[in-house]
Structure formats: C-alpha cells, structure tokens
XYZ file of C-alpha atoms in Angstrom:
270
model
C -0.048 -0.002 0.054
C 2.894 2.259 0.389
C 4.312 1.999 -3.149
C 2.342 2.750 -6.322
C 3.962 1.122 -9.332
C 3.041 1.856 -12.915
C 4.019 -0.909 -15.423
C 4.075 -0.349 -19.142
C 4.404 -3.255 -21.508
C 4.352 -3.528 -25.268
C 3.718 -7.210 -25.140
C 1.334 -7.852 -22.336
C -1.604 -8.119 -24.650
C -0.036 -11.120 -26.516
C -1.000 -14.455 -24.853
C 2.132 -16.337 -23.849
C 2.683 -19.612 -21.954
C 6.252 -19.440 -20.631
C 8.155 -16.800 -18.603
C 5.725 -14.014 -19.357
C 2.852 -12.189 -17.695
C -0.167 -11.224 -19.722
C -3.277 -9.080 -19.124
C -5.463 -12.035 -18.404
C -3.049 -13.154 -15.688
C -2.725 -9.718 -14.282
C -6.496 -9.381 -14.029
C -6.757 -12.455 -11.748
C -3.978 -11.024 -9.385
C -5.070 -9.292 -6.282
C -3.952 -5.637 -5.863
C -3.435 -5.067 -9.550
C -5.478 -2.610 -11.575
C -5.427 -3.082 -15.285
C -6.082 0.141 -17.267
C -7.308 -0.923 -20.654
C -6.531 1.080 -23.807
C -9.560 3.224 -24.868
C -10.382 5.114 -28.015
C -8.665 8.342 -26.753
C -5.516 6.441 -26.283
C -5.728 4.878 -29.755
C -6.299 8.319 -31.246
C -3.207 9.759 -29.459
C -1.091 6.853 -30.737
C -2.418 7.160 -34.255
C -1.688 10.989 -34.180
C 1.905 10.472 -32.992
C 2.540 7.642 -35.466
C 1.293 9.927 -38.375
C 3.552 12.732 -37.255
C 6.538 10.388 -37.026
C 5.795 8.961 -40.441
C 5.580 12.454 -41.872
C 9.008 13.401 -40.559
C 10.542 10.230 -41.782
C 8.753 10.355 -45.200
C 9.536 6.724 -45.811
C 7.855 4.689 -48.469
C 7.628 0.945 -47.677
C 7.102 -1.732 -50.323
C 6.974 -5.464 -49.783
C 8.186 -7.965 -52.311
C 8.333 -11.738 -52.316
C 11.637 -13.140 -53.664
C 11.269 -15.575 -56.503
C 13.116 -18.914 -55.737
C 16.409 -19.230 -57.608
C 15.249 -22.148 -59.654
C 11.953 -20.453 -60.584
C 13.326 -17.216 -62.077
C 11.985 -16.814 -65.695
C 13.145 -13.244 -66.349
C 15.095 -13.474 -69.605
C 17.893 -11.262 -68.288
C 18.390 -13.261 -65.094
C 17.391 -16.807 -65.790
C 20.696 -17.884 -67.304
C 22.660 -16.634 -64.312
C 20.125 -18.090 -61.876
C 20.336 -21.521 -63.432
C 24.126 -21.472 -63.415
C 24.135 -20.380 -59.775
C 21.640 -23.193 -58.931
C 23.892 -25.802 -60.443
C 26.935 -24.450 -58.662
C 25.190 -24.448 -55.297
C 24.077 -28.009 -55.660
C 27.687 -28.979 -56.480
C 29.094 -26.876 -53.637
C 26.866 -28.600 -51.048
C 29.074 -31.693 -51.466
C 32.166 -29.779 -50.343
C 33.220 -30.644 -46.721
C 33.174 -26.943 -45.698
C 29.522 -26.597 -46.717
C 28.341 -29.846 -45.011
C 29.881 -32.587 -47.236
C 26.461 -33.514 -48.642
C 24.770 -33.561 -45.149
C 21.592 -31.471 -44.999
C 18.113 -31.527 -43.500
C 15.229 -33.326 -45.117
C 14.028 -29.941 -46.498
C 17.645 -28.946 -47.558
C 17.783 -25.916 -45.256
C 21.546 -25.325 -45.950
C 21.160 -25.391 -49.708
C 18.078 -23.321 -49.618
C 19.903 -20.642 -47.601
C 22.334 -20.191 -50.319
C 19.599 -20.159 -53.016
C 17.685 -17.473 -51.114
C 20.820 -15.398 -50.748
C 21.552 -15.326 -54.343
C 17.928 -14.899 -55.312
C 18.188 -11.753 -53.172
C 21.415 -10.650 -54.835
C 19.866 -11.014 -58.206
C 16.958 -8.792 -57.215
C 19.477 -6.385 -55.709
C 21.396 -6.213 -58.903
C 18.304 -4.540 -60.544
C 18.112 -1.749 -58.096
C 19.868 1.523 -59.016
C 21.687 3.679 -56.551
C 19.622 6.828 -55.431
C 21.132 10.161 -56.088
C 24.172 10.913 -53.958
C 24.409 7.628 -52.141
C 24.564 3.878 -52.632
C 22.018 1.097 -52.402
C 22.170 -0.697 -49.027
C 20.929 -4.244 -48.465
C 20.616 -5.885 -44.963
C 19.903 -9.635 -45.239
C 18.619 -11.533 -42.185
C 19.190 -15.303 -41.863
C 19.130 -17.840 -38.977
C 22.906 -18.278 -39.753
C 25.155 -17.282 -42.537
C 27.690 -20.029 -42.166
C 27.127 -21.632 -45.525
C 27.152 -18.309 -47.370
C 30.417 -17.195 -45.827
C 31.969 -20.562 -46.652
C 30.701 -20.252 -50.134
C 32.506 -16.851 -50.367
C 35.712 -18.339 -49.064
C 35.852 -21.601 -50.941
C 38.269 -21.499 -54.010
C 36.005 -23.602 -56.213
C 32.868 -21.414 -55.743
C 34.443 -17.971 -56.031
C 34.310 -17.676 -59.773
C 32.208 -18.791 -62.732
C 31.129 -17.404 -66.114
C 28.391 -15.515 -64.322
C 29.808 -14.273 -60.975
C 33.101 -13.466 -59.386
C 33.986 -13.209 -55.638
C 37.133 -11.458 -54.613
C 38.550 -11.559 -51.074
C 39.149 -8.002 -49.879
C 40.997 -6.527 -46.747
C 40.577 -8.222 -43.364
C 40.205 -5.812 -40.427
C 39.292 -6.224 -36.757
C 35.662 -6.053 -37.682
C 35.504 -8.440 -40.689
C 36.702 -9.953 -43.810
C 35.385 -8.037 -46.657
C 34.429 -9.375 -49.984
C 33.508 -8.064 -53.467
C 30.777 -9.819 -55.462
C 30.357 -9.085 -59.135
C 27.241 -10.444 -60.774
C 24.966 -9.081 -63.559
C 27.619 -6.497 -64.259
C 27.009 -5.028 -60.731
C 29.797 -4.970 -58.137
C 28.730 -5.403 -54.575
C 30.637 -4.840 -51.344
C 29.729 -7.730 -49.063
C 30.449 -8.120 -45.333
C 29.198 -10.583 -42.724
C 27.990 -9.037 -39.456
C 26.845 -10.526 -36.161
C 26.157 -9.337 -32.614
C 29.743 -9.840 -31.549
C 30.951 -7.531 -34.241
C 28.311 -5.133 -33.308
C 29.645 -5.007 -29.801
C 33.096 -4.384 -31.035
C 31.852 -1.546 -33.225
C 30.137 0.135 -30.307
C 33.389 0.082 -28.283
C 35.530 2.338 -30.492
C 34.863 5.244 -32.743
C 37.361 3.852 -35.223
C 35.242 0.632 -35.740
C 32.099 2.845 -36.269
C 33.946 4.977 -38.857
C 35.044 1.735 -40.692
C 31.449 0.557 -40.817
C 30.215 3.965 -42.045
C 32.990 4.057 -44.751
C 31.415 0.946 -46.356
C 28.633 3.315 -47.677
C 30.843 6.206 -48.754
C 31.965 4.608 -52.015
C 30.242 3.907 -55.237
C 29.462 0.131 -54.898
C 26.132 -1.029 -53.496
C 26.556 -2.775 -50.083
C 25.212 -6.064 -48.778
C 25.437 -6.740 -45.047
C 24.595 -10.316 -44.191
C 23.528 -10.807 -40.512
C 21.514 -13.112 -38.252
C 18.157 -12.869 -36.586
C 19.961 -13.212 -33.287
C 21.684 -9.831 -33.948
C 18.359 -8.061 -34.060
C 17.263 -10.029 -30.944
C 20.338 -8.712 -29.041
C 19.359 -5.147 -29.824
C 21.539 -4.445 -32.749
C 20.030 -1.587 -34.599
C 22.018 -0.918 -37.736
C 22.202 2.480 -39.169
C 25.108 4.225 -40.947
C 26.156 7.745 -41.577
C 26.247 9.224 -45.105
C 29.191 11.429 -46.172
C 27.167 14.520 -45.369
C 26.547 13.396 -41.733
C 22.863 12.249 -42.129
C 21.958 8.996 -40.464
C 20.374 6.480 -42.766
C 18.442 3.330 -42.252
C 19.114 0.413 -44.636
C 17.198 0.938 -47.859
C 16.365 -2.783 -48.395
C 15.673 -5.338 -45.767
C 15.500 -9.159 -46.537
C 13.944 -11.760 -44.300
C 15.231 -14.724 -46.007
C 14.289 -17.504 -43.633
C 11.624 -18.119 -41.093
C 13.028 -18.172 -37.556
C 12.522 -21.444 -35.789
C 12.895 -22.621 -32.199
C 13.660 -25.895 -30.521
C 13.293 -26.933 -26.922
C 15.473 -29.342 -24.946
C 14.780 -31.192 -21.778
C 16.425 -29.527 -18.803
C 19.524 -31.289 -17.573
C 20.359 -30.835 -13.934
C 24.103 -30.724 -14.811
C 23.735 -27.843 -17.015
C 24.532 -24.317 -15.994
C 21.673 -22.019 -14.828
C 22.039 -20.083 -18.086
C 21.733 -23.084 -20.261
C 18.851 -24.477 -18.259
C 16.922 -21.234 -18.698
C 17.450 -21.541 -22.456
C 16.181 -25.104 -22.657
C-alpha cells in the first residue's frame, strides 16, 4: 500500500505460456489494476504515429523473392540456373556440409535464397548521392560465408567473388554479378559490440557506404534479438536506415529437456 507502481508493456496483450505475464493473468492477481486502452489512447497513438511517419517520409514496399530455380526473367534466368547448379555442387564440399543437409535442404536453400536476393538487388539502381544498402537476415550465414571463401565457388562465367581486406571487424568481399559490383560483409552481434566500443570501428562501418558500390550486409536474426540496430552515416553526416531489408528465412525454435548438470544459463534456455 505504500508504493504505487506503474507498469508499461508493449507485449502484455500477447497470450504467452512461458516466462511471461499477460493481461489475463494480471486481472486475476489481487491488488493489480489493469487500465485498458480506450479510444482516446488509440487516437493519441495514431496521431503520434502519423507525425513520426511524416517526418521520416518513408515509402515501404514489400516484395516476395522468386526462388532461384523459378526465375524466368530473360535477363536473369541464365545466371540463376548457373548459380543453382553451382550451389548443388558446392553442397558436397566438406566446408559446406559434405552433402549432409536436413530433409528440406535448409542449408542449400539458404544459399539459394541469398543469391535470389542478390539477383533482385542487382536490378536496383543507386539513389542520387548515395549507394543502395541491403541488410539480409538469416538464421545463420555459415554456408554463405563458406561459399564466399571456398576457392571452387568464387568464380564462374556468371559471377566473381574477390576476397578483400581483413580488419578487426570483418573480412570484406567483392561480389560481381549481372555487371554489378557489390561490397559484401558478414556481421553478427559480436561484431556489433566491437563496433560500439570504438569510434574507429564505427567509422570503418560507415565508410562501407561512402563509395560507389552497393553494399550487402549479411547478418543473423539473433543480432536483432540482441538489440543491434544497424544504421550508417552518409558522407554529409545524415543518419540512414538500410534501404532494403531481406527476411530470407523463417526463424525457428527448438526446446531441450532441462539437464540438472547444465549451468543455470543453459537451463533457462532449454
């Protein structure tokens, strides 16, 4: 009775079963007053959202990528078919799994989705005064990174991968495909933490976008879950969100039985 606590939650109206409180549970608890959202609240939120959208002046479009082996566009199909064949061959290499994959070929599909996204990106032109930026989310980018590093997959009649400079942040790559040259880096939560620790690392990240080549940053869903909010600074000092976002896989979850011998952290994650 001596302490009045206000709790705000963005997710309490989502029914959950594990490690979460929701509104239905709160209503059953003694001493808890649930203040429901009313029309006035909704109107306030709508007004603020509209003001924010007007300031950002963003235009959002959603597109569904065509699977690599289903591309029929005359200017892309020859390249997509060649990449499909190369990917199927590459999956036999030890570094990419040695022919071992899931029943639905998740590893192979990961590479196919990536290159389908790259082919779409190759058709996007740089906006005036800056370069196209592409942020690709996957569950893991292991197979793609190995594809970029493997000597037998770095070059064909339709693409070329060149290994660039290696810095404290990453190993950079150049990918040339459909007569477009991309700057490609692989970026995870660990690298994000490293970038946040020094201004030099942040400057290195921003410098990716100060050239003339479109940039592809390949990352993991876990990076977003860890609070990595990727923005970059243009040469004129303006902050910029990525122009193109790719959700290339559906995140999935698995649950293990709790083992008494595991650490507390691992038990909580089971």
